[in-house]
Amino acid sequence: MELKEILDIFLKNDNFTILTHKSPDGDTLGSGFALCYFLRDLGKHANVINSDQLPSRYAFIYEGYRQQEFEEKYVIAVDIADPNLIGSNLLQYQQAGAVDLCIDHHISNRNFAKQTYVDGEACAAAMIIYEILKLSGEKLSDQIAKCLYTGISTDTGCFKYENTTPKAHIFAAELMAYDIDYANINREMFDVKSRGRMEVEQTVISQMKYYFEGRCSMIVLTKKLMSECGVDQSEFDGLASIPLSVEGVDIGITVKERHTDYYKISVRTTDKLNASEFCQQFGGGGHIRAAGCEIKGTLEEVQNKLLDAVERLFG
Amino acid sequence: MELKEILDIFLKNDNFTILTHKSPDGDTLGSGFALCYFLRDLGKHANVINSDQLPSRYAFIYEGYRQQEFEEKYVIAVDIADPNLIGSNLLQYQQAGAVDLCIDHHISNRNFAKQTYVDGEACAAAMIIYEILKLSGEKLSDQIAKCLYTGISTDTGCFKYENTTPKAHIFAAELMAYDIDYANINREMFDVKSRGRMEVEQTVISQMKYYFEGRCSMIVLTKKLMSECGVDQSEFDGLASIPLSVEGVDIGITVKERHTDYYKISVRTTDKLNASEFCQQFGGGGHIRAAGCEIKGTLEEVQNKLLDAVERLFG
């Protein structure tokens, strides 16, 4: 599929439903709403839907947005690699043939839609949406630019991560020509934390353990600790980057209790070690610097298994 | 002065001393070493000097660098707005006429050099150095690209802050064409913290106080607390951004004990409030969202003065 064909689909059809993935992030929402606003600006009918409630931190993306009433005729999924990611409140869209077109940047895309466009080189789905919208030659609104910038910025960790491409920087430069308060967006996306999250981080950091002369660090999130903090479970998301943020650490491990004697492990490494290989020993996998696995046993057994594996690594 | 004239100065002269500012950061070092490597690649003699010891976190900038022996003939200051910033170990360069050329991006530059080039629109001195080096038409080394990228990235908070320009993104895209491990550089610059710093942050966050329904937050760094933490004083630098990082806070205040009954105040605000105006009430000043002042009195008196002023703001 070429981008031009996707633009033609947008132009020839109407009454679009745009699906964004569950536990929505800046890229799925930025991409979905940018596309929706674009279609509406063309005089088309379009809605964005999500299985979950939209987090208020992304309110600037859907500010002033209202759902339209129309008979759905064309369904587009954005940034959704797997039908399961559509979410439990939108089961009807997980059936075969329910989605007409999927636009995604995950190379692992399951090809569940009737037509699929995947660009694994794109660091965000918003990169692809922006390219299609540019092809149209239409003037884009500031609101669309804001959505697209947010998608690119959030999926690259504000241009910090390895997935950041020169093109991501060039698109950011182009989008800054619109009236977007990028500094405020970035502050909200990267610097602001809820008071609950602050407290959770503090607790977790105070209990972090170091091993092998500080080259390995580990945090443990037991159900007890998570309930004692008295905050929403979502405040515990994304803590896995903390162990590796300590100077001198080459492998940071997060052990999270799923059920009794059943733990989910997240591993982050510097370029000196391979997180994916490490997790494969336990039947898991992932990326070179960020991977995961699941291990059964008591907490002590699980920690010992992990530390034995780390010892072999440093051996 | 035009950039072309500066390039001509580089080409016509030899035996350069490049001054970088005290308490060196990524921009002064990135700019200074990029220029030094460029001049050496042209077959010239050049050294970078600094009043302080170079922090090891910037080691990737000066890796393999050795001072050269030569009779100094031309002195260039980079990223230095004021002769005082040259530092106490380089007093000889603070005398009038000691610096031949100053290249800077601070609009507040004191014009202390014989010739000065200031571009207040440039978000980093490295932006200006890069433009001059490009003018030369010479092929730049990967090491030079790494230095320039670091300068731009660190001075913009990894393209996060308001000072980030479209040009900064375009230059970043260009520099990524060289063999630079930008993800690792950014990780070292922005994500990695010493264990001591982690502990200090934890202590400070646990003692943070909230006022006016969470719209104001305050941290207090007493001499007692700073000595109890048992870490180097430098670990306390840059904590002033923490109070404003809490959701809902519009003014974050850091109160740091200088001497008995004498406190240094740092104020950070969202776009809803003016930090500079706030600090002007106490004889201080600064930028719209980041400013400072000094207040005498007991800790309680100082805090009350600040909270009274905040109350008037929210009045």
PDB file of N, CA and C in Angstrom, chain A residues 56 149 157-166 169-170 172-173 176-177 181-184 186-187 190-195 198 202 205-206 208 210 213-214 242 244-249 270-271 289, chain B residues 56 149 157-166 169-170 172-173 176-177 181-184 186-187 190-195 198 202 205-206 208 210 213-214 242 244-249 270-271 289:
ATOM      1  N   SER A  56      -7.003  12.477  31.524  1.00  0.00           N
ATOM      2  CA  SER A  56      -7.160  13.934  31.490  1.00  0.00           C
ATOM      3  C   SER A  56      -5.862  14.634  31.091  1.00  0.00           C
ATOM      4  N   TYR A 149       2.494  16.623  16.764  1.00  0.00           N
ATOM      5  CA  TYR A 149       3.717  16.868  17.540  1.00  0.00           C
ATOM      6  C   TYR A 149       3.719  15.999  18.793  1.00  0.00           C
ATOM      7  N   GLY A 157      10.174   9.766  23.537  1.00  0.00           N
ATOM      8  CA  GLY A 157      10.689  10.255  24.825  1.00  0.00           C
ATOM      9  C   GLY A 157      11.244  11.654  24.679  1.00  0.00           C
ATOM     10  N   CYS A 158      10.533  12.495  23.932  1.00  0.00           N
ATOM     11  CA  CYS A 158      10.989  13.854  23.600  1.00  0.00           C
ATOM     12  C   CYS A 158      12.319  13.806  22.845  1.00  0.00           C
ATOM     13  N   PHE A 159      12.358  13.006  21.798  1.00  0.00           N
ATOM     14  CA  PHE A 159      13.524  12.941  20.890  1.00  0.00           C
ATOM     15  C   PHE A 159      14.774  12.398  21.597  1.00  0.00           C
ATOM     16  N   LYS A 160      14.538  11.640  22.653  1.00  0.00           N
ATOM     17  CA  LYS A 160      15.639  11.156  23.475  1.00  0.00           C
ATOM     18  C   LYS A 160      16.060   9.739  23.101  1.00  0.00           C
ATOM     19  N   TYR A 161      15.112   8.906  22.723  1.00  0.00           N
ATOM     20  CA  TYR A 161      15.384   7.480  22.546  1.00  0.00           C
ATOM     21  C   TYR A 161      16.006   7.146  21.196  1.00  0.00           C
ATOM     22  N   GLU A 162      16.496   5.921  21.142  1.00  0.00           N
ATOM     23  CA  GLU A 162      17.145   5.378  19.964  1.00  0.00           C
ATOM     24  C   GLU A 162      16.235   5.401  18.727  1.00  0.00           C
ATOM     25  N   ASN A 163      14.926   5.283  18.919  1.00  0.00           N
ATOM     26  CA  ASN A 163      14.011   5.231  17.776  1.00  0.00           C
ATOM     27  C   ASN A 163      13.846   6.594  17.084  1.00  0.00           C
ATOM     28  N   THR A 164      14.401   7.646  17.690  1.00  0.00           N
ATOM     29  CA  THR A 164      14.285   8.992  17.096  1.00  0.00           C
ATOM     30  C   THR A 164      15.066   9.044  15.778  1.00  0.00           C
ATOM     31  N   THR A 165      14.395   9.414  14.725  1.00  0.00           N
ATOM     32  CA  THR A 165      15.031   9.495  13.414  1.00  0.00           C
ATOM     33  C   THR A 165      15.275  10.958  13.039  1.00  0.00           C
ATOM     34  N   PRO A 166      16.197  11.196  12.117  1.00  0.00           N
ATOM     35  CA  PRO A 166      16.356  12.570  11.609  1.00  0.00           C
ATOM     36  C   PRO A 166      15.012  13.123  11.119  1.00  0.00           C
ATOM     37  N   HIS A 169      12.921  14.718  13.758  1.00  0.00           N
ATOM     38  CA  HIS A 169      13.343  16.096  14.053  1.00  0.00           C
ATOM     39  C   HIS A 169      12.841  17.064  12.979  1.00  0.00           C
ATOM     40  N   ILE A 170      12.920  16.636  11.734  1.00  0.00           N
ATOM     41  CA  ILE A 170      12.497  17.523  10.650  1.00  0.00           C
ATOM     42  C   ILE A 170      10.983  17.766  10.724  1.00  0.00           C
ATOM     43  N   ALA A 172       9.206  17.619  13.439  1.00  0.00           N
ATOM     44  CA  ALA A 172       8.988  18.484  14.613  1.00  0.00           C
ATOM     45  C   ALA A 172       9.231  19.945  14.234  1.00  0.00           C
ATOM     46  N   ALA A 173      10.299  20.189  13.493  1.00  0.00           N
ATOM     47  CA  ALA A 173      10.610  21.561  13.055  1.00  0.00           C
ATOM     48  C   ALA A 173       9.458  22.118  12.219  1.00  0.00           C
ATOM     49  N   MET A 176       6.403  22.918  14.371  1.00  0.00           N
ATOM     50  CA  MET A 176       6.594  24.088  15.237  1.00  0.00           C
ATOM     51  C   MET A 176       6.269  25.376  14.504  1.00  0.00           C
ATOM     52  N   ALA A 177       6.127  25.323  13.197  1.00  0.00           N
ATOM     53  CA  ALA A 177       5.728  26.513  12.446  1.00  0.00           C
ATOM     54  C   ALA A 177       4.257  26.856  12.715  1.00  0.00           C
ATOM     55  N   ASP A 181       2.028  25.148  21.587  1.00  0.00           N
ATOM     56  CA  ASP A 181       2.834  25.446  22.767  1.00  0.00           C
ATOM     57  C   ASP A 181       3.601  24.178  23.143  1.00  0.00           C
ATOM     58  N   TYR A 182       4.629  23.887  22.332  1.00  0.00           N
ATOM     59  CA  TYR A 182       5.364  22.621  22.501  1.00  0.00           C
ATOM     60  C   TYR A 182       6.005  22.509  23.874  1.00  0.00           C
ATOM     61  N   ALA A 183       6.464  23.624  24.437  1.00  0.00           N
ATOM     62  CA  ALA A 183       7.130  23.542  25.750  1.00  0.00           C
ATOM     63  C   ALA A 183       6.143  23.093  26.819  1.00  0.00           C
ATOM     64  N   ASN A 184       4.921  23.614  26.740  1.00  0.00           N
ATOM     65  CA  ASN A 184       3.885  23.210  27.693  1.00  0.00           C
ATOM     66  C   ASN A 184       3.473  21.763  27.481  1.00  0.00           C
ATOM     67  N   ASN A 186       5.320  19.370  26.280  1.00  0.00           N
ATOM     68  CA  ASN A 186       6.400  18.517  26.785  1.00  0.00           C
ATOM     69  C   ASN A 186       6.459  18.498  28.305  1.00  0.00           C
ATOM     70  N   ARG A 187       6.191  19.659  28.899  1.00  0.00           N
ATOM     71  CA  ARG A 187       6.166  19.703  30.364  1.00  0.00           C
ATOM     72  C   ARG A 187       5.091  18.760  30.910  1.00  0.00           C
ATOM     73  N   PHE A 190       6.125  15.026  30.106  1.00  0.00           N
ATOM     74  CA  PHE A 190       7.349  14.424  30.643  1.00  0.00           C
ATOM     75  C   PHE A 190       7.731  14.862  32.050  1.00  0.00           C
ATOM     76  N   ASP A 191       7.343  16.065  32.451  1.00  0.00           N
ATOM     77  CA  ASP A 191       7.827  16.552  33.742  1.00  0.00           C
ATOM     78  C   ASP A 191       6.807  16.450  34.867  1.00  0.00           C
ATOM     79  N   VAL A 192       5.517  16.569  34.519  1.00  0.00           N
ATOM     80  CA  VAL A 192       4.507  16.629  35.566  1.00  0.00           C
ATOM     81  C   VAL A 192       4.116  15.226  36.043  1.00  0.00           C
ATOM     82  N   LYS A 193       4.117  15.054  37.354  1.00  0.00           N
ATOM     83  CA  LYS A 193       3.702  13.785  37.951  1.00  0.00           C
ATOM     84  C   LYS A 193       2.626  14.052  38.989  1.00  0.00           C
ATOM     85  N   SER A 194       1.704  13.105  39.132  1.00  0.00           N
ATOM     86  CA  SER A 194       0.700  13.264  40.187  1.00  0.00           C
ATOM     87  C   SER A 194       1.384  13.096  41.533  1.00  0.00           C
ATOM     88  N   ARG A 195       0.737  13.609  42.581  1.00  0.00           N
ATOM     89  CA  ARG A 195       1.309  13.490  43.902  1.00  0.00           C
ATOM     90  C   ARG A 195       1.432  12.021  44.296  1.00  0.00           C
ATOM     91  N   MET A 198       4.491  10.565  42.638  1.00  0.00           N
ATOM     92  CA  MET A 198       5.675  11.032  43.367  1.00  0.00           C
ATOM     93  C   MET A 198       5.923  10.133  44.584  1.00  0.00           C
ATOM     94  N   GLN A 202       8.989   7.465  45.305  1.00  0.00           N
ATOM     95  CA  GLN A 202       9.788   7.649  46.500  1.00  0.00           C
ATOM     96  C   GLN A 202       9.901   6.348  47.292  1.00  0.00           C
ATOM     97  N   ILE A 205      12.036   3.796  45.272  1.00  0.00           N
ATOM     98  CA  ILE A 205      13.468   4.131  45.259  1.00  0.00           C
ATOM     99  C   ILE A 205      14.095   3.837  46.629  1.00  0.00           C
ATOM    100  N   SER A 206      13.344   4.128  47.681  1.00  0.00           N
ATOM    101  CA  SER A 206      13.903   3.907  49.026  1.00  0.00           C
ATOM    102  C   SER A 206      14.135   2.429  49.296  1.00  0.00           C
ATOM    103  N   MET A 208      14.978   0.229  46.798  1.00  0.00           N
ATOM    104  CA  MET A 208      15.772  -0.354  45.712  1.00  0.00           C
ATOM    105  C   MET A 208      17.034  -1.016  46.273  1.00  0.00           C
ATOM    106  N   TYR A 210      20.853  -2.941  45.461  1.00  0.00           N
ATOM    107  CA  TYR A 210      21.955  -2.963  44.492  1.00  0.00           C
ATOM    108  C   TYR A 210      22.752  -4.250  44.651  1.00  0.00           C
ATOM    109  N   GLU A 213      28.419  -4.948  42.951  1.00  0.00           N
ATOM    110  CA  GLU A 213      29.098  -3.641  43.009  1.00  0.00           C
ATOM    111  C   GLU A 213      28.314  -2.540  42.301  1.00  0.00           C
ATOM    112  N   GLY A 214      26.995  -2.592  42.436  1.00  0.00           N
ATOM    113  CA  GLY A 214      26.159  -1.529  41.887  1.00  0.00           C
ATOM    114  C   GLY A 214      25.908  -1.621  40.396  1.00  0.00           C
ATOM    115  N   ILE A 242      13.189   3.103  36.317  1.00  0.00           N
ATOM    116  CA  ILE A 242      13.890   3.667  37.488  1.00  0.00           C
ATOM    117  C   ILE A 242      15.188   2.928  37.844  1.00  0.00           C
ATOM    118  N   LEU A 244      17.406   1.399  36.161  1.00  0.00           N
ATOM    119  CA  LEU A 244      18.525   1.672  35.251  1.00  0.00           C
ATOM    120  C   LEU A 244      18.965   3.138  35.293  1.00  0.00           C
ATOM    121  N   SER A 245      18.196   3.984  35.971  1.00  0.00           N
ATOM    122  CA  SER A 245      18.546   5.407  35.969  1.00  0.00           C
ATOM    123  C   SER A 245      19.632   5.741  36.990  1.00  0.00           C
ATOM    124  N   VAL A 246      20.091   4.742  37.716  1.00  0.00           N
ATOM    125  CA  VAL A 246      21.153   4.985  38.691  1.00  0.00           C
ATOM    126  C   VAL A 246      22.517   4.831  38.022  1.00  0.00           C
ATOM    127  N   GLU A 247      23.370   5.795  38.255  1.00  0.00           N
ATOM    128  CA  GLU A 247      24.731   5.802  37.690  1.00  0.00           C
ATOM    129  C   GLU A 247      25.453   4.497  37.994  1.00  0.00           C
ATOM    130  N   GLY A 248      26.069   3.922  36.997  1.00  0.00           N
ATOM    131  CA  GLY A 248      26.854   2.701  37.194  1.00  0.00           C
ATOM    132  C   GLY A 248      26.076   1.412  36.977  1.00  0.00           C
ATOM    133  N   VAL A 249      24.745   1.512  36.925  1.00  0.00           N
ATOM    134  CA  VAL A 249      23.922   0.324  36.738  1.00  0.00           C
ATOM    135  C   VAL A 249      23.869  -0.042  35.252  1.00  0.00           C
ATOM    136  N   THR A 270      21.822  -1.156  29.703  1.00  0.00           N
ATOM    137  CA  THR A 270      22.591  -0.208  28.893  1.00  0.00           C
ATOM    138  C   THR A 270      23.090  -0.978  27.674  1.00  0.00           C
ATOM    139  N   ASP A 271      23.862  -0.287  26.820  1.00  0.00           N
ATOM    140  CA  ASP A 271      24.345  -0.950  25.600  1.00  0.00           C
ATOM    141  C   ASP A 271      25.392  -2.029  25.904  1.00  0.00           C
ATOM    142  N   ARG A 289      17.384  -3.543  24.644  1.00  0.00           N
ATOM    143  CA  ARG A 289      17.605  -2.819  25.904  1.00  0.00           C
ATOM    144  C   ARG A 289      16.391  -2.814  26.834  1.00  0.00           C
TER     145      ARG A 289
ATOM    146  N   SER B  56      33.148  14.036  35.002  1.00  0.00           N
ATOM    147  CA  SER B  56      33.350  12.769  34.280  1.00  0.00           C
ATOM    148  C   SER B  56      32.152  12.398  33.408  1.00  0.00           C
ATOM    149  N   TYR B 149      25.990  18.035  18.940  1.00  0.00           N
ATOM    150  CA  TYR B 149      24.677  17.486  19.306  1.00  0.00           C
ATOM    151  C   TYR B 149      24.461  17.632  20.814  1.00  0.00           C
ATOM    152  N   GLY B 157      17.172  20.948  27.042  1.00  0.00           N
ATOM    153  CA  GLY B 157      16.504  19.911  27.824  1.00  0.00           C
ATOM    154  C   GLY B 157      16.030  18.778  26.935  1.00  0.00           C
ATOM    155  N   CYS B 158      16.881  18.405  25.980  1.00  0.00           N
ATOM    156  CA  CYS B 158      16.522  17.404  24.964  1.00  0.00           C
ATOM    157  C   CYS B 158      15.305  17.862  24.158  1.00  0.00           C
ATOM    158  N   PHE B 159      15.391  19.087  23.633  1.00  0.00           N
ATOM    159  CA  PHE B 159      14.375  19.627  22.725  1.00  0.00           C
ATOM    160  C   PHE B 159      13.021  19.802  23.422  1.00  0.00           C
ATOM    161  N   LYS B 160      13.068  19.924  24.739  1.00  0.00           N
ATOM    162  CA  LYS B 160      11.831  19.986  25.528  1.00  0.00           C
ATOM    163  C   LYS B 160      11.418  21.415  25.839  1.00  0.00           C
ATOM    164  N   TYR B 161      12.387  22.297  26.060  1.00  0.00           N
ATOM    165  CA  TYR B 161      12.082  23.627  26.568  1.00  0.00           C
ATOM    166  C   TYR B 161      11.655  24.608  25.485  1.00  0.00           C
ATOM    167  N   GLU B 162      11.124  25.730  25.983  1.00  0.00           N
ATOM    168  CA  GLU B 162      10.632  26.807  25.136  1.00  0.00           C
ATOM    169  C   GLU B 162      11.708  27.359  24.199  1.00  0.00           C
ATOM    170  N   ASN B 163      12.977  27.298  24.614  1.00  0.00           N
ATOM    171  CA  ASN B 163      14.039  27.876  23.780  1.00  0.00           C
ATOM    172  C   ASN B 163      14.349  27.016  22.544  1.00  0.00           C
ATOM    173  N   THR B 164      13.758  25.828  22.456  1.00  0.00           N
ATOM    174  CA  THR B 164      14.007  24.953  21.303  1.00  0.00           C
ATOM    175  C   THR B 164      13.422  25.580  20.039  1.00  0.00           C
ATOM    176  N   THR B 165      14.258  25.755  19.033  1.00  0.00           N
ATOM    177  CA  THR B 165      13.807  26.351  17.776  1.00  0.00           C
ATOM    178  C   THR B 165      13.674  25.270  16.705  1.00  0.00           C
ATOM    179  N   PRO B 166      12.899  25.550  15.663  1.00  0.00           N
ATOM    180  CA  PRO B 166      12.865  24.618  14.526  1.00  0.00           C
ATOM    181  C   PRO B 166      14.282  24.325  14.023  1.00  0.00           C
ATOM    182  N   HIS B 169      16.029  21.553  15.805  1.00  0.00           N
ATOM    183  CA  HIS B 169      15.622  20.222  15.320  1.00  0.00           C
ATOM    184  C   HIS B 169      16.308  19.887  13.994  1.00  0.00           C
ATOM    185  N   ILE B 170      16.394  20.885  13.131  1.00  0.00           N
ATOM    186  CA  ILE B 170      17.005  20.622  11.817  1.00  0.00           C
ATOM    187  C   ILE B 170      18.495  20.318  11.985  1.00  0.00           C
ATOM    188  N   ALA B 172      19.864  19.041  14.625  1.00  0.00           N
ATOM    189  CA  ALA B 172      19.941  17.705  15.244  1.00  0.00           C
ATOM    190  C   ALA B 172      19.820  16.628  14.169  1.00  0.00           C
ATOM    191  N   ALA B 173      18.868  16.818  13.263  1.00  0.00           N
ATOM    192  CA  ALA B 173      18.676  15.859  12.168  1.00  0.00           C
ATOM    193  C   ALA B 173      19.957  15.745  11.341  1.00  0.00           C
ATOM    194  N   MET B 176      22.704  13.874  13.241  1.00  0.00           N
ATOM    195  CA  MET B 176      22.433  12.438  13.380  1.00  0.00           C
ATOM    196  C   MET B 176      22.910  11.644  12.158  1.00  0.00           C
ATOM    197  N   ALA B 177      23.231  12.353  11.084  1.00  0.00           N
ATOM    198  CA  ALA B 177      23.779  11.668   9.903  1.00  0.00           C
ATOM    199  C   ALA B 177      25.202  11.175  10.185  1.00  0.00           C
ATOM    200  N   ASP B 181      26.103   8.222  18.966  1.00  0.00           N
ATOM    201  CA  ASP B 181      25.140   7.414  19.713  1.00  0.00           C
ATOM    202  C   ASP B 181      24.277   8.362  20.546  1.00  0.00           C
ATOM    203  N   TYR B 182      23.367   9.056  19.838  1.00  0.00           N
ATOM    204  CA  TYR B 182      22.578  10.095  20.503  1.00  0.00           C
ATOM    205  C   TYR B 182      21.737   9.554  21.658  1.00  0.00           C
ATOM    206  N   ALA B 183      21.247   8.314  21.529  1.00  0.00           N
ATOM    207  CA  ALA B 183      20.401   7.762  22.600  1.00  0.00           C
ATOM    208  C   ALA B 183      21.213   7.585  23.879  1.00  0.00           C
ATOM    209  N   ASN B 184      22.442   7.135  23.730  1.00  0.00           N
ATOM    210  CA  ASN B 184      23.316   6.975  24.888  1.00  0.00           C
ATOM    211  C   ASN B 184      23.706   8.324  25.487  1.00  0.00           C
ATOM    212  N   ASN B 186      21.952  11.075  25.364  1.00  0.00           N
ATOM    213  CA  ASN B 186      20.781  11.611  26.059  1.00  0.00           C
ATOM    214  C   ASN B 186      20.509  10.876  27.370  1.00  0.00           C
ATOM    215  N   ARG B 187      20.720   9.559  27.349  1.00  0.00           N
ATOM    216  CA  ARG B 187      20.535   8.791  28.581  1.00  0.00           C
ATOM    217  C   ARG B 187      21.487   9.308  29.663  1.00  0.00           C
ATOM    218  N   PHE B 190      20.438  12.995  30.679  1.00  0.00           N
ATOM    219  CA  PHE B 190      19.123  13.290  31.257  1.00  0.00           C
ATOM    220  C   PHE B 190      18.562  12.233  32.196  1.00  0.00           C
ATOM    221  N   ASP B 191      18.919  10.971  31.998  1.00  0.00           N
ATOM    222  CA  ASP B 191      18.267   9.923  32.788  1.00  0.00           C
ATOM    223  C   ASP B 191      19.095   9.411  33.954  1.00  0.00           C
ATOM    224  N   VAL B 192      20.410   9.422  33.800  1.00  0.00           N
ATOM    225  CA  VAL B 192      21.252   8.802  34.823  1.00  0.00           C
ATOM    226  C   VAL B 192      21.504   9.750  35.994  1.00  0.00           C
ATOM    227  N   LYS B 193      21.287   9.232  37.195  1.00  0.00           N
ATOM    228  CA  LYS B 193      21.541  10.011  38.408  1.00  0.00           C
ATOM    229  C   LYS B 193      22.448   9.210  39.327  1.00  0.00           C
ATOM    230  N   SER B 194      23.289   9.905  40.075  1.00  0.00           N
ATOM    231  CA  SER B 194      24.119   9.193  41.053  1.00  0.00           C
ATOM    232  C   SER B 194      23.212   8.686  42.176  1.00  0.00           C
ATOM    233  N   ARG B 195      23.710   7.678  42.902  1.00  0.00           N
ATOM    234  CA  ARG B 195      22.925   7.128  43.992  1.00  0.00           C
ATOM    235  C   ARG B 195      22.677   8.203  45.051  1.00  0.00           C
ATOM    236  N   MET B 198      19.863  10.428  43.912  1.00  0.00           N
ATOM    237  CA  MET B 198      18.595   9.711  44.105  1.00  0.00           C
ATOM    238  C   MET B 198      18.113   9.875  45.545  1.00  0.00           C
ATOM    239  N   GLN B 202      14.855  11.949  47.035  1.00  0.00           N
ATOM    240  CA  GLN B 202      13.882  11.213  47.828  1.00  0.00           C
ATOM    241  C   GLN B 202      13.595  11.936  49.142  1.00  0.00           C
ATOM    242  N   ILE B 205      11.693  15.252  48.376  1.00  0.00           N
ATOM    243  CA  ILE B 205      10.305  15.034  47.976  1.00  0.00           C
ATOM    244  C   ILE B 205       9.460  14.611  49.178  1.00  0.00           C
ATOM    245  N   SER B 206      10.038  13.809  50.046  1.00  0.00           N
ATOM    246  CA  SER B 206       9.264  13.336  51.204  1.00  0.00           C
ATOM    247  C   SER B 206       8.930  14.489  52.138  1.00  0.00           C
ATOM    248  N   MET B 208       8.400  17.674  51.018  1.00  0.00           N
ATOM    249  CA  MET B 208       7.769  18.764  50.260  1.00  0.00           C
ATOM    250  C   MET B 208       6.410  19.110  50.869  1.00  0.00           C
ATOM    251  N   TYR B 210       2.697  21.347  50.539  1.00  0.00           N
ATOM    252  CA  TYR B 210       1.766  21.914  49.565  1.00  0.00           C
ATOM    253  C   TYR B 210       0.899  22.971  50.221  1.00  0.00           C
ATOM    254  N   GLU B 213      -4.445  24.670  48.226  1.00  0.00           N
ATOM    255  CA  GLU B 213      -5.073  23.545  47.510  1.00  0.00           C
ATOM    256  C   GLU B 213      -4.135  22.921  46.484  1.00  0.00           C
ATOM    257  N   GLY B 214      -2.848  22.842  46.832  1.00  0.00           N
ATOM    258  CA  GLY B 214      -1.889  22.162  45.965  1.00  0.00           C
ATOM    259  C   GLY B 214      -1.405  22.992  44.788  1.00  0.00           C
ATOM    260  N   ILE B 242      11.962  20.430  40.962  1.00  0.00           N
ATOM    261  CA  ILE B 242      11.115  19.385  41.563  1.00  0.00           C
ATOM    262  C   ILE B 242       9.737  19.904  42.026  1.00  0.00           C
ATOM    263  N   LEU B 244       7.763  22.171  41.021  1.00  0.00           N
ATOM    264  CA  LEU B 244       6.811  22.437  39.934  1.00  0.00           C
ATOM    265  C   LEU B 244       6.439  21.174  39.156  1.00  0.00           C
ATOM    266  N   SER B 245       7.133  20.077  39.431  1.00  0.00           N
ATOM    267  CA  SER B 245       6.841  18.863  38.661  1.00  0.00           C
ATOM    268  C   SER B 245       5.626  18.108  39.188  1.00  0.00           C
ATOM    269  N   VAL B 246       5.010  18.617  40.231  1.00  0.00           N
ATOM    270  CA  VAL B 246       3.819  17.961  40.767  1.00  0.00           C
ATOM    271  C   VAL B 246       2.570  18.488  40.060  1.00  0.00           C
ATOM    272  N   GLU B 247       1.729  17.576  39.640  1.00  0.00           N
ATOM    273  CA  GLU B 247       0.485  17.916  38.945  1.00  0.00           C
ATOM    274  C   GLU B 247      -0.317  18.940  39.751  1.00  0.00           C
ATOM    275  N   GLY B 248      -0.801  19.954  39.092  1.00  0.00           N
ATOM    276  CA  GLY B 248      -1.659  20.941  39.750  1.00  0.00           C
ATOM    277  C   GLY B 248      -0.913  22.122  40.334  1.00  0.00           C
ATOM    278  N   VAL B 249       0.414  22.010  40.448  1.00  0.00           N
ATOM    279  CA  VAL B 249       1.210  23.096  41.027  1.00  0.00           C
ATOM    280  C   VAL B 249       1.487  24.160  39.958  1.00  0.00           C
ATOM    281  N   THR B 270       4.345  27.814  36.117  1.00  0.00           N
ATOM    282  CA  THR B 270       3.760  27.439  34.833  1.00  0.00           C
ATOM    283  C   THR B 270       3.424  28.734  34.089  1.00  0.00           C
ATOM    284  N   ASP B 271       2.838  28.598  32.914  1.00  0.00           N
ATOM    285  CA  ASP B 271       2.529  29.803  32.132  1.00  0.00           C
ATOM    286  C   ASP B 271       1.408  30.629  32.762  1.00  0.00           C
ATOM    287  N   ARG B 289       9.420  32.226  33.746  1.00  0.00           N
ATOM    288  CA  ARG B 289       9.036  30.989  34.415  1.00  0.00           C
ATOM    289  C   ARG B 289      10.085  30.465  35.396  1.00  0.00           C
TER     290      ARG B 289
END
